[in-house]
Each structure stands twice: as structure tokens, then as C-alpha cells.
Short mmCIF file of C-alpha atoms and ligand atoms in Angstrom, two decimals:
data_model
loop_
_atom_site.label_atom_id
_atom_site.label_comp_id
_atom_site.label_asym_id
_atom_site.label_seq_id
_atom_site.Cartn_x
_atom_site.Cartn_y
_atom_site.Cartn_z
CA UNK A 429 -48.29 -36.84 -78.33
CA UNK A 430 -50.99 -35.31 -76.13
CA UNK A 431 -52.24 -36.62 -72.76
CA UNK A 432 -55.51 -37.74 -74.34
CA UNK A 433 -54.09 -39.35 -77.51
CA UNK A 434 -56.04 -36.80 -79.61
CA UNK A 435 -54.16 -34.27 -81.71
CA UNK A 436 -54.46 -30.56 -80.88
CA UNK A 437 -55.01 -29.68 -84.57
CA UNK A 438 -58.10 -31.92 -84.74
CA UNK A 439 -59.41 -30.53 -81.45
CA UNK A 440 -59.02 -26.99 -82.78
CA UNK A 441 -61.03 -27.79 -85.98
CA UNK A 442 -63.71 -29.51 -83.92
CA UNK A 443 -63.86 -26.63 -81.39
CA UNK A 444 -64.05 -23.98 -84.15
CA UNK A 445 -67.26 -25.58 -85.52
CA UNK A 446 -68.72 -25.73 -82.03
CA UNK A 447 -67.89 -22.10 -81.31
CA UNK A 448 -69.67 -21.07 -84.53
CA UNK A 449 -72.63 -23.26 -83.63
CA UNK A 450 -72.84 -21.58 -80.24
CA UNK A 451 -72.70 -18.11 -81.80
CA UNK A 452 -75.41 -18.99 -84.34
CA UNK A 453 -77.80 -20.47 -81.80
CA UNK A 454 -77.47 -18.14 -78.80
CA UNK A 455 -78.45 -14.63 -80.00
CA UNK A 456 -80.05 -13.65 -76.67
CA UNK A 457 -76.99 -14.74 -74.67
CA UNK A 458 -74.78 -12.78 -77.07
CA UNK A 459 -76.93 -9.64 -76.72
CA UNK A 460 -76.66 -9.86 -72.93
CA UNK A 461 -72.92 -10.51 -73.21
CA UNK A 462 -72.59 -7.32 -75.25
CA UNK A 463 -74.56 -5.30 -72.67
CA UNK A 464 -72.60 -6.89 -69.83
CA UNK A 465 -69.32 -5.85 -71.42
CA UNK A 466 -70.19 -2.24 -70.55
CA UNK A 467 -71.36 -2.73 -66.96
CA UNK A 468 -69.69 -5.87 -65.60
CA UNK A 469 -65.94 -6.18 -65.43
CA UNK A 470 -64.94 -9.01 -67.77
CA UNK A 471 -68.56 -9.20 -68.96
CA UNK A 472 -69.71 -11.36 -66.05
CA UNK A 473 -70.70 -10.75 -62.42
CA UNK A 474 -67.68 -12.68 -61.17
CA UNK A 475 -64.71 -14.40 -62.82
CA UNK A 476 -66.04 -17.94 -62.38
CA UNK A 477 -69.35 -17.33 -64.12
CA UNK A 478 -67.91 -16.59 -67.56
CA UNK A 479 -67.94 -19.64 -69.82
CA UNK A 480 -64.50 -20.10 -71.37
CA UNK A 481 -65.70 -19.72 -74.96
CA UNK A 482 -67.04 -18.14 -76.98
CA UNK A 483 -69.34 -16.13 -74.64
CA UNK A 484 -71.04 -16.58 -71.28
CA UNK A 485 -74.22 -18.64 -71.29
CA UNK A 486 -76.99 -16.57 -69.69
CA UNK A 487 -79.53 -18.53 -67.67
CA UNK A 488 -83.26 -17.87 -67.49
CA UNK A 489 -84.19 -20.48 -64.89
CA UNK A 490 -83.20 -23.81 -63.40
CA UNK A 491 -85.14 -26.53 -61.63
CA UNK A 492 -84.05 -29.97 -60.36
CA UNK A 493 -81.58 -31.42 -62.89
CA UNK A 494 -82.54 -29.00 -65.66
CA UNK A 495 -81.69 -25.50 -66.74
CA UNK A 496 -83.05 -23.17 -69.46
CA UNK A 497 -81.00 -20.41 -71.05
CA UNK A 498 -82.25 -17.02 -72.23
CA UNK A 499 -82.50 -18.36 -75.79
CA UNK A 500 -84.97 -20.99 -74.65
CA UNK A 501 -82.57 -23.95 -74.94
CA UNK A 502 -83.07 -26.62 -72.29
CA UNK A 503 -80.12 -28.40 -70.69
CA UNK A 504 -79.63 -31.47 -68.55
CA UNK A 505 -77.36 -30.08 -65.89
CA UNK A 506 -74.49 -32.27 -64.68
CA UNK A 507 -72.51 -29.22 -63.51
CA UNK A 508 -75.06 -28.23 -60.85
CA UNK A 509 -73.28 -24.96 -60.10
CA UNK A 510 -70.05 -26.92 -59.60
CA UNK A 511 -71.67 -28.61 -56.63
CA UNK A 512 -73.50 -25.65 -55.05
CA UNK A 513 -76.72 -27.23 -56.32
CA UNK A 514 -75.66 -30.82 -55.73
CA UNK A 515 -79.21 -31.71 -54.67
CA UNK A 516 -80.74 -30.17 -57.79
CA UNK A 517 -81.80 -26.60 -58.50
CA UNK A 518 -84.30 -25.11 -56.05
CA UNK A 519 -85.18 -28.31 -54.17
CA UNK A 520 -88.88 -27.92 -53.20
CA UNK A 521 -88.31 -27.83 -49.39
CA UNK A 522 -85.64 -25.14 -49.78
CA UNK A 523 -87.83 -23.12 -52.16
CA UNK A 524 -90.65 -23.32 -49.57
CA UNK A 525 -88.28 -22.30 -46.78
CA UNK A 526 -87.14 -19.31 -48.84
CA UNK A 527 -90.71 -18.18 -49.48
CA UNK A 528 -91.75 -18.60 -45.84
CA UNK A 529 -88.71 -16.97 -44.28
CA UNK A 530 -88.64 -14.33 -47.00
CA UNK A 531 -91.69 -12.75 -45.39
CA UNK A 532 -90.53 -13.27 -41.78
CA UNK A 533 -87.25 -11.37 -41.56
CA UNK A 534 -83.99 -11.97 -43.37
CA UNK A 535 -81.24 -10.88 -41.02
CA UNK A 536 -81.59 -9.83 -37.39
CA UNK A 537 -78.07 -10.66 -36.15
CA UNK A 538 -79.84 -12.71 -33.46
CA UNK A 539 -80.20 -16.49 -33.39
CA UNK A 540 -83.47 -18.38 -33.84
CA UNK A 541 -84.49 -21.98 -33.32
CA UNK A 542 -83.48 -22.91 -36.88
CA UNK A 543 -79.79 -22.41 -36.06
CA UNK A 544 -80.03 -24.68 -33.02
CA UNK A 545 -81.92 -27.38 -34.93
CA UNK A 546 -79.49 -27.16 -37.86
CA UNK A 547 -76.51 -27.59 -35.53
CA UNK A 548 -78.18 -30.63 -33.92
CA UNK A 549 -78.74 -32.17 -37.35
CA UNK A 550 -75.17 -31.42 -38.43
CA UNK A 551 -73.87 -33.08 -35.26
CA UNK A 552 -75.89 -36.24 -35.93
CA UNK A 553 -74.84 -36.34 -39.56
CA UNK A 554 -71.10 -35.66 -39.30
CA UNK A 555 -70.45 -36.91 -35.76
CA UNK A 556 -68.91 -33.63 -34.52
CA UNK A 557 -70.74 -32.09 -31.54
CA UNK A 558 -70.28 -28.32 -31.92
CA UNK A 559 -70.88 -25.98 -34.88
CA UNK A 560 -70.47 -22.44 -36.14
CA UNK A 561 -71.89 -20.86 -39.27
CA UNK A 562 -70.23 -18.75 -41.96
CA UNK A 563 -71.27 -17.09 -45.18
CA UNK A 564 -69.18 -19.21 -47.56
CA UNK A 565 -66.88 -22.21 -47.50
CA UNK A 566 -63.95 -19.84 -48.06
CA UNK A 567 -64.88 -17.99 -44.88
CA UNK A 568 -65.38 -21.22 -42.94
CA UNK A 569 -61.88 -22.33 -43.95
CA UNK A 570 -60.41 -18.92 -43.12
CA UNK A 571 -61.95 -18.96 -39.64
CA UNK A 572 -60.89 -22.51 -38.89
CA UNK A 573 -57.30 -21.77 -39.91
CA UNK A 574 -57.31 -18.84 -37.48
CA UNK A 575 -58.69 -21.05 -34.72
CA UNK A 576 -56.05 -23.67 -35.48
CA UNK A 577 -53.29 -21.09 -35.16
CA UNK A 578 -54.78 -19.70 -31.95
CA UNK A 579 -55.10 -23.18 -30.44
CA UNK A 580 -51.68 -24.51 -31.38
CA UNK A 581 -49.70 -21.28 -31.15
CA UNK A 582 -48.15 -22.26 -34.50
CA UNK A 583 -48.33 -20.25 -37.72
CA UNK A 584 -47.71 -22.62 -40.64
CA UNK A 585 -50.50 -24.33 -42.59
CA UNK A 586 -49.99 -27.51 -44.58
CA UNK A 587 -51.96 -28.22 -47.76
CA UNK A 588 -51.75 -30.71 -50.61
CA UNK A 589 -50.51 -29.73 -54.05
CA UNK A 590 -53.51 -29.18 -56.34
CA UNK A 591 -55.71 -28.15 -53.43
CA UNK A 592 -58.56 -25.70 -53.68
CA UNK A 593 -60.24 -24.28 -50.60
CA UNK A 594 -61.81 -21.16 -52.07
CA UNK A 595 -60.36 -17.66 -51.80
CA UNK A 596 -58.31 -18.39 -48.67
CA UNK A 597 -54.96 -16.64 -49.14
CA UNK A 598 -52.90 -19.29 -47.37
CA UNK A 599 -54.04 -21.96 -49.83
CA UNK A 600 -53.27 -20.09 -53.07
CA UNK A 601 -50.00 -21.93 -53.47
CA UNK A 602 -48.64 -24.93 -55.29
CA UNK A 603 -45.75 -27.32 -54.87
CA UNK A 604 -42.90 -27.81 -57.32
CA UNK A 605 -40.00 -30.19 -56.67
CA UNK A 606 -40.39 -29.96 -52.93
CA UNK A 607 -40.77 -26.18 -52.90
CA UNK A 608 -43.83 -24.08 -52.15
CA UNK A 609 -44.63 -21.40 -54.74
CA UNK A 610 -47.37 -18.84 -55.29
CA UNK A 611 -50.09 -20.13 -57.58
CA UNK A 612 -49.60 -18.72 -61.10
CA UNK A 613 -51.94 -15.86 -61.91
CA UNK A 614 -52.24 -14.79 -58.29
CA UNK A 615 -52.48 -11.01 -57.97
CA UNK A 616 -52.68 -8.39 -55.26
CA UNK A 617 -50.86 -10.27 -52.52
CA UNK A 618 -49.08 -8.13 -49.94
CA UNK A 619 -47.59 -11.09 -48.12
CA UNK A 620 -45.27 -13.84 -49.16
CA UNK A 621 -47.68 -16.75 -48.76
CA UNK A 622 -44.92 -19.33 -48.86
CA UNK A 623 -43.70 -18.17 -45.43
CA UNK A 624 -46.70 -19.60 -43.67
CA UNK A 625 -47.86 -22.38 -45.97
CA UNK A 626 -46.16 -25.60 -46.90
CA UNK A 627 -47.28 -27.88 -49.75
CA UNK A 628 -46.79 -31.63 -50.10
CA UNK A 629 -48.10 -34.08 -52.70
CA UNK A 630 -51.31 -36.00 -51.95
CA UNK A 631 -50.85 -39.71 -51.20
CA UNK A 632 -47.22 -39.13 -50.20
CA UNK A 633 -46.83 -40.14 -46.55
CA UNK A 634 -43.07 -39.59 -46.46
CA UNK A 635 -43.42 -35.97 -47.63
CA UNK A 636 -46.29 -35.42 -45.22
CA UNK A 637 -44.32 -36.74 -42.29
CA UNK A 638 -41.24 -34.71 -43.22
CA UNK A 639 -43.34 -31.52 -43.33
CA UNK A 640 -45.09 -32.24 -40.03
CA UNK A 641 -41.86 -33.25 -38.32
CA UNK A 642 -40.60 -29.66 -38.55
CA UNK A 643 -42.93 -29.05 -35.60
CA UNK A 644 -44.36 -25.72 -36.75
CA UNK A 645 -47.53 -26.82 -38.56
CA UNK A 646 -50.75 -25.59 -36.95
CA UNK A 647 -52.99 -27.69 -39.20
CA UNK A 648 -53.24 -29.83 -42.27
CA UNK A 649 -56.15 -28.44 -44.29
CA UNK A 650 -57.29 -30.89 -46.94
CA UNK A 651 -60.13 -32.40 -48.88
CA UNK A 652 -60.51 -36.15 -48.26
CA UNK A 653 -60.00 -36.52 -52.03
CA UNK A 654 -58.69 -33.81 -54.33
CA UNK A 655 -61.62 -32.68 -56.45
CA UNK A 656 -60.10 -29.89 -58.52
CA UNK A 657 -58.51 -30.39 -61.89
CA UNK A 658 -58.96 -34.13 -61.63
CA UNK A 659 -60.41 -36.46 -59.04
CA UNK A 660 -57.56 -37.83 -56.90
CA UNK A 661 -58.74 -40.48 -54.46
CA UNK A 662 -56.77 -41.35 -51.33
CA UNK A 663 -54.91 -44.62 -51.39
CA UNK A 664 -55.95 -47.23 -48.82
CA UNK A 665 -54.98 -46.03 -45.32
CA UNK A 666 -53.59 -42.66 -46.47
CA UNK A 667 -56.10 -40.51 -44.57
CA UNK A 668 -55.87 -42.69 -41.46
CA UNK A 669 -52.08 -42.37 -41.54
CA UNK A 670 -52.37 -38.64 -42.09
CA UNK A 671 -54.59 -38.46 -38.99
CA UNK A 672 -52.07 -40.46 -37.01
CA UNK A 673 -49.16 -38.30 -38.15
CA UNK A 674 -50.92 -35.00 -37.45
CA UNK A 675 -51.71 -36.21 -33.92
CA UNK A 676 -48.14 -37.37 -33.37
CA UNK A 677 -46.70 -34.01 -34.42
CA UNK A 678 -49.19 -31.81 -32.55
CA UNK A 679 -50.93 -30.51 -35.69
CA UNK A 680 -54.69 -30.32 -36.21
CA UNK A 681 -56.56 -32.00 -39.04
CA UNK A 682 -59.16 -29.91 -40.90
CA UNK A 683 -61.25 -31.71 -43.50
CA UNK A 684 -62.90 -29.54 -46.13
CA UNK A 685 -65.97 -31.51 -47.22
CA UNK A 686 -67.37 -28.83 -49.51
CA UNK A 687 -67.00 -31.02 -52.60
CA UNK A 688 -66.74 -34.44 -50.96
CA UNK A 689 -70.27 -33.99 -49.61
CA UNK A 690 -70.96 -35.97 -52.78
CA UNK A 691 -69.70 -39.11 -50.98
CA UNK A 692 -72.76 -39.52 -48.75
CA UNK A 693 -75.06 -37.75 -46.27
CA UNK A 694 -72.18 -37.23 -43.81
CA UNK A 695 -69.48 -36.66 -46.44
CA UNK A 696 -66.31 -38.77 -46.47
CA UNK A 697 -65.98 -38.21 -42.71
CA UNK A 698 -69.00 -40.43 -42.10
CA UNK A 699 -68.56 -42.74 -45.07
CA UNK A 700 -64.91 -43.51 -44.25
CA UNK A 701 -65.09 -42.95 -40.46
CA UNK A 702 -62.52 -40.20 -40.45
CA UNK A 703 -61.65 -38.27 -37.30
CA UNK A 704 -60.98 -34.62 -38.11
CA UNK A 705 -60.53 -31.99 -35.43
CA UNK A 706 -62.48 -29.55 -37.61
CA UNK A 707 -64.72 -30.09 -40.61
CA UNK A 708 -65.81 -27.35 -43.01
CA UNK A 709 -68.56 -27.54 -45.60
CA UNK A 710 -70.32 -24.96 -47.74
CA UNK A 711 -71.85 -24.72 -51.20
CA UNK A 712 -74.70 -27.28 -51.24
CA UNK A 713 -75.18 -27.51 -47.48
CA UNK A 714 -78.12 -25.06 -47.53
CA UNK A 715 -79.41 -26.20 -50.92
CA UNK A 716 -77.67 -23.49 -52.97
CA UNK A 717 -78.29 -20.55 -50.61
CA UNK A 718 -75.17 -18.74 -49.38
CA UNK A 719 -74.19 -20.57 -46.20
CA UNK A 720 -71.33 -22.63 -44.80
CA UNK A 721 -70.67 -24.36 -41.50
CA UNK A 722 -67.77 -25.68 -39.50
CA UNK A 723 -67.90 -28.35 -36.85
CA UNK A 724 -65.37 -29.47 -34.26
CA UNK A 725 -64.74 -31.87 -31.42
CA UNK A 726 -65.34 -31.11 -27.75
CA UNK A 727 -61.59 -30.91 -27.24
CA UNK A 728 -61.39 -28.20 -29.91
CA UNK A 729 -64.29 -26.29 -28.34
CA UNK A 730 -62.43 -26.25 -25.02
CA UNK A 731 -59.19 -25.26 -26.70
CA UNK A 732 -60.99 -22.43 -28.50
CA UNK A 733 -62.29 -21.08 -25.20
CA UNK A 734 -58.82 -21.24 -23.70
CA UNK A 735 -57.35 -19.51 -26.74
CA UNK A 736 -59.90 -16.70 -26.42
CA UNK A 737 -59.06 -16.27 -22.74
CA UNK A 738 -55.35 -16.64 -23.21
CA UNK A 739 -54.09 -13.11 -23.53
CA UNK A 740 -55.05 -10.63 -20.82
CA UNK A 741 -56.14 -8.19 -23.50
CA UNK A 742 -58.29 -10.78 -25.22
CA UNK A 743 -59.86 -11.73 -21.90
CA UNK A 744 -60.80 -8.11 -21.25
CA UNK A 745 -62.31 -7.88 -24.75
CA UNK A 746 -64.21 -11.12 -24.16
CA UNK A 747 -65.71 -9.85 -20.92
CA UNK A 748 -66.58 -6.53 -22.48
CA UNK A 749 -67.87 -7.60 -25.89
CA UNK A 750 -68.45 -11.37 -25.82
CA UNK A 751 -67.03 -13.58 -28.55
CA UNK A 752 -67.45 -10.95 -31.28
CA UNK A 753 -63.93 -9.58 -30.90
CA UNK A 754 -62.13 -12.71 -32.00
CA UNK A 755 -62.24 -11.35 -35.55
CA UNK A 756 -64.39 -14.29 -36.58
CA UNK A 757 -67.81 -13.84 -38.17
CA UNK A 758 -69.42 -11.67 -40.85
CA UNK A 759 -72.65 -9.65 -40.74
CA UNK A 760 -74.72 -11.89 -42.98
CA UNK A 761 -73.36 -15.23 -41.71
CA UNK A 762 -76.06 -17.29 -39.96
CA UNK A 763 -78.77 -14.93 -41.21
CA UNK A 764 -82.34 -16.10 -40.66
CA UNK A 765 -82.88 -16.98 -44.31
CA UNK A 766 -79.74 -19.09 -44.52
CA UNK A 767 -80.54 -20.87 -41.25
CA UNK A 768 -84.08 -21.68 -42.39
CA UNK A 769 -82.75 -23.09 -45.68
CA UNK A 770 -79.93 -24.99 -43.96
CA UNK A 771 -82.44 -26.64 -41.66
CA UNK A 772 -84.85 -27.47 -44.51
CA UNK A 773 -82.05 -28.90 -46.62
CA UNK A 774 -80.74 -31.08 -43.80
CA UNK A 775 -84.21 -32.18 -42.67
CA UNK A 776 -85.90 -32.76 -45.99
CA UNK A 777 -83.47 -32.79 -48.92
CA UNK A 778 -80.20 -34.50 -47.98
CA UNK A 779 -81.89 -37.79 -47.18
CA UNK A 780 -80.49 -41.30 -47.50
CA UNK A 781 -83.04 -41.92 -50.27
CA UNK A 782 -81.84 -38.86 -52.22
CA UNK A 783 -78.24 -40.06 -51.91
CA UNK A 784 -79.23 -43.54 -53.12
CA UNK A 785 -80.55 -41.99 -56.32
CA UNK A 786 -77.52 -39.70 -56.72
CA UNK A 787 -75.00 -42.50 -56.20
CA UNK A 788 -76.83 -44.84 -58.50
CA UNK A 789 -76.90 -42.16 -61.25
CA UNK A 790 -73.15 -41.58 -60.87
CA UNK A 791 -72.40 -45.33 -60.90
CA UNK A 792 -74.39 -45.76 -64.13
CA UNK A 793 -72.56 -42.80 -65.57
CA UNK A 794 -69.16 -44.20 -64.63
CA UNK A 795 -69.95 -47.63 -66.14
CA UNK A 796 -71.28 -45.99 -69.29
CA UNK A 797 -68.21 -43.75 -69.65
CA UNK A 798 -65.84 -46.70 -69.26
CA UNK A 799 -67.69 -48.61 -71.99
CA UNK A 800 -67.77 -45.53 -74.20
CA UNK A 801 -64.06 -44.81 -73.93
CA UNK A 802 -63.19 -48.47 -74.54
CA UNK A 803 -65.46 -48.53 -77.61
CA UNK A 804 -63.61 -45.48 -79.01
CA UNK A 805 -60.22 -47.00 -78.21
CA UNK A 806 -59.44 -44.23 -75.72
CA UNK A 807 -57.25 -45.11 -72.79
CA UNK A 808 -58.97 -42.75 -70.34
CA UNK A 809 -59.88 -43.49 -66.72
CA UNK A 810 -63.07 -42.87 -64.80
CA UNK A 811 -63.35 -42.44 -61.00
CA UNK A 812 -66.22 -41.67 -58.68
CA UNK A 813 -66.67 -40.09 -55.28
CA UNK A 814 -70.30 -40.90 -54.55
CA UNK A 815 -72.42 -38.63 -56.72
CA UNK A 816 -69.30 -37.13 -58.38
CA UNK A 817 -67.96 -38.86 -61.46
CA UNK A 818 -64.73 -37.77 -63.14
CA UNK A 819 -62.89 -38.82 -66.27
CA UNK A 820 -59.23 -38.23 -66.93
CA UNK A 821 -57.25 -38.19 -70.15
CA UNK A 822 -54.79 -40.69 -68.72
CA UNK A 823 -54.41 -44.47 -68.62
CA UNK A 824 -54.37 -44.65 -64.83
CA UNK A 825 -56.06 -42.58 -62.17
CA UNK A 826 -53.90 -39.72 -60.87
CA UNK A 827 -52.28 -40.25 -57.44
CA UNK A 828 -51.32 -36.62 -56.89
CA UNK A 829 -52.43 -33.14 -57.89
CA UNK A 830 -49.39 -32.97 -60.19
CA UNK A 831 -50.44 -36.13 -62.04
CA UNK A 832 -54.00 -34.82 -62.34
CA UNK A 833 -52.66 -31.59 -63.83
CA UNK A 834 -50.47 -33.48 -66.29
CA UNK A 835 -53.52 -35.43 -67.48
CA UNK A 836 -55.43 -32.19 -68.18
CA UNK A 837 -55.83 -31.08 -71.74
CA UNK A 838 -57.81 -27.88 -71.45
CA UNK A 839 -58.50 -27.46 -75.18
CA UNK A 840 -60.08 -30.93 -75.37
CA UNK A 841 -62.00 -30.50 -72.13
CA UNK A 842 -63.42 -27.20 -73.30
CA UNK A 843 -64.23 -28.50 -76.79
CA UNK A 844 -66.17 -31.46 -75.39
CA UNK A 845 -67.93 -29.24 -72.86
CA UNK A 846 -69.01 -26.91 -75.70
CA UNK A 847 -70.12 -29.80 -77.92
CA UNK A 848 -72.28 -31.20 -75.12
CA UNK A 849 -73.61 -27.74 -74.21
CA UNK A 850 -74.59 -27.08 -77.83
CA UNK A 851 -76.69 -30.26 -77.65
CA UNK A 852 -78.39 -29.63 -74.33
CA UNK A 853 -76.03 -31.25 -71.80
CA UNK A 854 -74.11 -29.08 -69.33
CA UNK A 855 -70.95 -30.24 -67.61
CA UNK A 856 -68.55 -28.21 -65.52
CA UNK A 857 -66.48 -25.63 -67.36
CA UNK A 858 -63.59 -26.22 -64.95
CA UNK A 859 -62.93 -29.93 -64.89
CA UNK A 860 -64.12 -33.20 -66.42
CA UNK A 861 -66.42 -33.87 -63.51
CA UNK A 862 -70.09 -34.68 -63.64
CA UNK A 863 -72.44 -34.44 -60.70
CA UNK A 864 -75.66 -36.39 -60.26
CA UNK A 865 -78.50 -34.89 -58.24
CA UNK A 866 -81.50 -36.95 -57.11
CA UNK A 867 -83.22 -36.18 -60.44
CA UNK A 868 -80.28 -37.21 -62.65
CA UNK A 869 -81.94 -40.53 -63.47
CA UNK A 870 -81.24 -43.19 -66.10
CA UNK A 871 -82.73 -41.26 -69.10
CA UNK A 872 -80.60 -38.19 -68.27
CA UNK A 873 -77.50 -40.36 -67.92
CA UNK A 874 -78.26 -42.10 -71.22
CA UNK A 875 -78.66 -38.75 -72.98
CA UNK A 876 -75.30 -37.55 -71.71
CA UNK A 877 -73.60 -40.77 -72.78
CA UNK A 878 -75.12 -40.84 -76.25
CA UNK A 879 -74.28 -37.16 -76.87
CA UNK A 880 -70.69 -37.70 -75.77
CA UNK A 881 -70.51 -40.86 -77.89
CA UNK A 882 -71.60 -38.87 -80.92
CA UNK A 883 -69.11 -36.07 -80.15
CA UNK A 884 -66.15 -38.39 -79.73
CA UNK A 885 -67.17 -40.18 -82.94
CA UNK A 886 -67.14 -36.88 -84.86
CA UNK A 887 -63.87 -35.74 -83.31
CA UNK A 888 -62.04 -39.01 -83.91
CA UNK A 889 -63.28 -39.17 -87.52
CA UNK A 890 -61.36 -35.98 -88.32
CA UNK A 891 -58.20 -36.64 -90.36
CA UNK A 892 -55.12 -36.95 -88.14
CA UNK A 893 -57.19 -36.95 -84.93
CA UNK A 894 -55.35 -39.81 -83.26
CA UNK A 895 -51.78 -39.25 -82.20
N1 PMP B 2107 -63.59 -25.74 -50.49
C1 PMP B 2107 -63.70 -26.45 -51.61
C2 PMP B 2107 -63.26 -27.88 -51.61
C3 PMP B 2107 -64.21 -25.86 -52.77
O1 PMP B 2107 -64.32 -26.57 -53.88
C4 PMP B 2107 -64.59 -24.51 -52.73
C5 PMP B 2107 -65.11 -23.78 -53.94
N2 PMP B 2107 -65.09 -24.40 -55.14
C6 PMP B 2107 -64.46 -23.83 -51.54
C7 PMP B 2107 -63.96 -24.46 -50.44
C8 PMP B 2107 -64.88 -22.40 -51.44
O2 PMP B 2107 -66.25 -22.26 -51.58
P1 PMP B 2107 -66.87 -20.81 -51.79
O3 PMP B 2107 -66.37 -20.38 -53.13
O4 PMP B 2107 -68.35 -21.04 -51.77
O5 PMP B 2107 -66.38 -19.97 -50.70
#
């Protein structure tokens, strides 16, 4: 019995046909894959950009909700760069900002008005008064964890099992039966990460309180909903209780809104009136241009200043060199191009009207998926987080990262992803999650649903498919 109720043998026969279909219809992608094998490690510019099978899909161009590959095939894109292009590919105001700023200086290591305006807009949107910029969400998380340690004088970080916060060492762990372990597949670590990170299950207040009660946790770093592997939504009151508990035990609360920006123009923080000490967000925040930001309360800003002045040595460095010696910052963070795009995206792209269209697309998608699964007799669940819609091969929505993992059936996920891709619909290669941008309208949603309907019909018609 598999999680999905569909037999592995049928999935393998179905996937084999799709792999052949991909190979037959993507000669240009295959030629590039062959060239790439000689010059790019693993045949792709970075590990995440290789499609699982049978070869990477090479892209020619992308615009709004659509993408064209080097073989000339057009795709409706519900992956949207796994959220980096949540507002569609090359939104017109961001493309204009890129062209304008492209000719006016890219990186001066000096601020301009765009950074100030962007911070003002971020403050209005997320309700946190003070901001800093970083080059990626991973970096933003890394810096905030360092601030949290400096402020609290504590070393340990708390995360939820199944979390993903980018390439931040401290978060590359998982929980098993109350223990914290290194994530499988992790390589090149010099430190034992479990010394300074603790993991508890999401939606488990007792475990959270027990971890915090040890009194050594600098911060709880979490997404408001787990968005990796499966979509795990917080139970009623869980995040409010988590806030209460972190306060009670002297730990900070850092909300990573990089993926939950799908919830609304101010992320879950605004939509659910959450009260983080720090908030980090990257990926789509500058419309797909490399940029991330972190915001914090006035109390944190004061505590950060105190932390910088704390040690005599640090104070001397501060007087001599300014803030640059805190070890925070990277050369290209807050570059002029990123700041111009961040401002344009906040001012002109991430509007309430755009979110209305995104949320309505995702709601239609969720309703359609529920009907589709019921019609095929599949006991699968569908959840949404604003413009993000996820389906799980399980009869009830997962409550924890562990449950989400148990409901994963990678062979089925990949086979369906390939089937859809072969017919012009892209979904994420990493999880059963679909994102709606402002241009993912009803016809796009209908095309996805009818293609998936056809695929499930073909798969379930195979002898022995149901188990
Ligand atoms: N936080 C979350 C919630 C993410 O999903 C990711 C990346 N998928 C990151 C942080 C890191 O983003 P980046 O890879 O752009 O550094």
C-alpha cells in the first residue's frame, strides 16, 4: 500500500512512457544537456536547476505566467521559479526598473533614495519599522540568527522539523523521536550542527515549550506555515501561543516569510496579525532579482545597537569602522539595481489588486483539484496559503513536517510533473505545490486541471494501478 493508493509498478510504467516522450520531443534541451555535462558540474549551473528526469529543461524565455523552452515548447508556469517569480516572470515595472538602472550604475556600495523608499514601503506593508537588505533569503536568515545570538547572549536556535530556510547551516537538521539529527545528504560540515540547533515538530506546543524551557534558545526561526515537502498550516492559535511562549522564555521569534509571501501583500504577518521580533523575506520581494530584506521592531533595533557596543573591542571597531565590522553584509547586497527593482516591485507590482487575482486563481485551482481527486476516487487533500495551492497524497492535511514527509511519494510526484510538463504545464519539481501569479487566470487554471485529469485517467487505467 502506497501513500497515494497508486501502485509503484503502475507509476513506473507511466513514468517510463513520459521519459521517452520527453526525450523524443526535446532535442535542443538534450543537446545543451550534453554540452553542459562537460562544463557544468552535474550538468546544471546549480543543483536545484536540474530537473529530476530525464534531463534538465533549458529555458529560452519567460514572461508573466508563461515560459518557452529552447525547443520552442510553450508552458503555463505554475512553478514560477519556486516562488522567486511569484508575481510572474519579468513584471513590466521591474523590467523597466532594470533597464533604467542598468544604465545608471549597478553597485556603488553607497545608498540611494531607492533604499530609503523601499524600507518605508516595507515598514508600511509588514508593520515593522526598521529594515536591512541582504543578497538572498539565506543570507537574511543567517544575519538575523547572528543578531539574535548577539542580543540574547544565547547560542541555540530552535526550528521546526521539515523546515527549510535556505543554505543556513544551523537549519540543515531534522528531528527524529525527540532527537536532533543532521539532515541526510548533508556534506562538508566541520561542526556538529546538533550542538546549537534544536528541532521540534510543528503544531506541537508541548514540545515547543519543553525546548524553550531549557532557557538557552536565542530564537525560534520558522515559517508561519511549513511550505517544503508539503504545505503544513498552523492550527488555530498555534503561532500566537508560540509567540507567547518565546516571550515567556526570553527567546526571539523570527518569521521567515520567503514562501508565505503568497498569503497576502504583507505575508502571514499582516494577514494573521503576527508579532515577530524579526521578519525575513527574499525570493520574490524584488520581482525575481537577487535581493532579500529583514525587518525588526524598535526594541530589536535598540538591542542591536547595544549588542554592537557591548564588548570594548567591538566598541572600538564600531568607532573606527562603523557598522561594517559586525560581520554582517555582503558586497552586492543592497546594490543599486536590486534597490531599484525592490522599490518598483513594492510600489507597482505587489498591489492589493494583483493579490486579488492571485488568490482567486489559487482558490479556483484548489476547488478544481478537490473535484478532480474526488472524481477519480483519490483520497488526497488540497490546502492553500493565499496564492500557493498544495495537494497531498494523504486523506487528511499533514499537521507536522513528519506527516508531510510520510505523505510524499516522490516517484508519483515526479511522474505527474513530467506528464504535465510534456503537455505544456509546469509545476514545481520539488513538491506538489502550484503558485498563481496575477496572470494565472481561469483559462490557465482550467488547462492545468484538464491536463491533470487526463493524466490521472491514463495512470489509473493501467492494470493494477490501484492498491
Ligand atoms: N526561506 C525559505 C522559506 C525558502 O523557501 C528559501 C528557499 N527556497 C529560503 C529561505 C532561501 O532562499 P534563497 O535560496 O534565495 O537564499
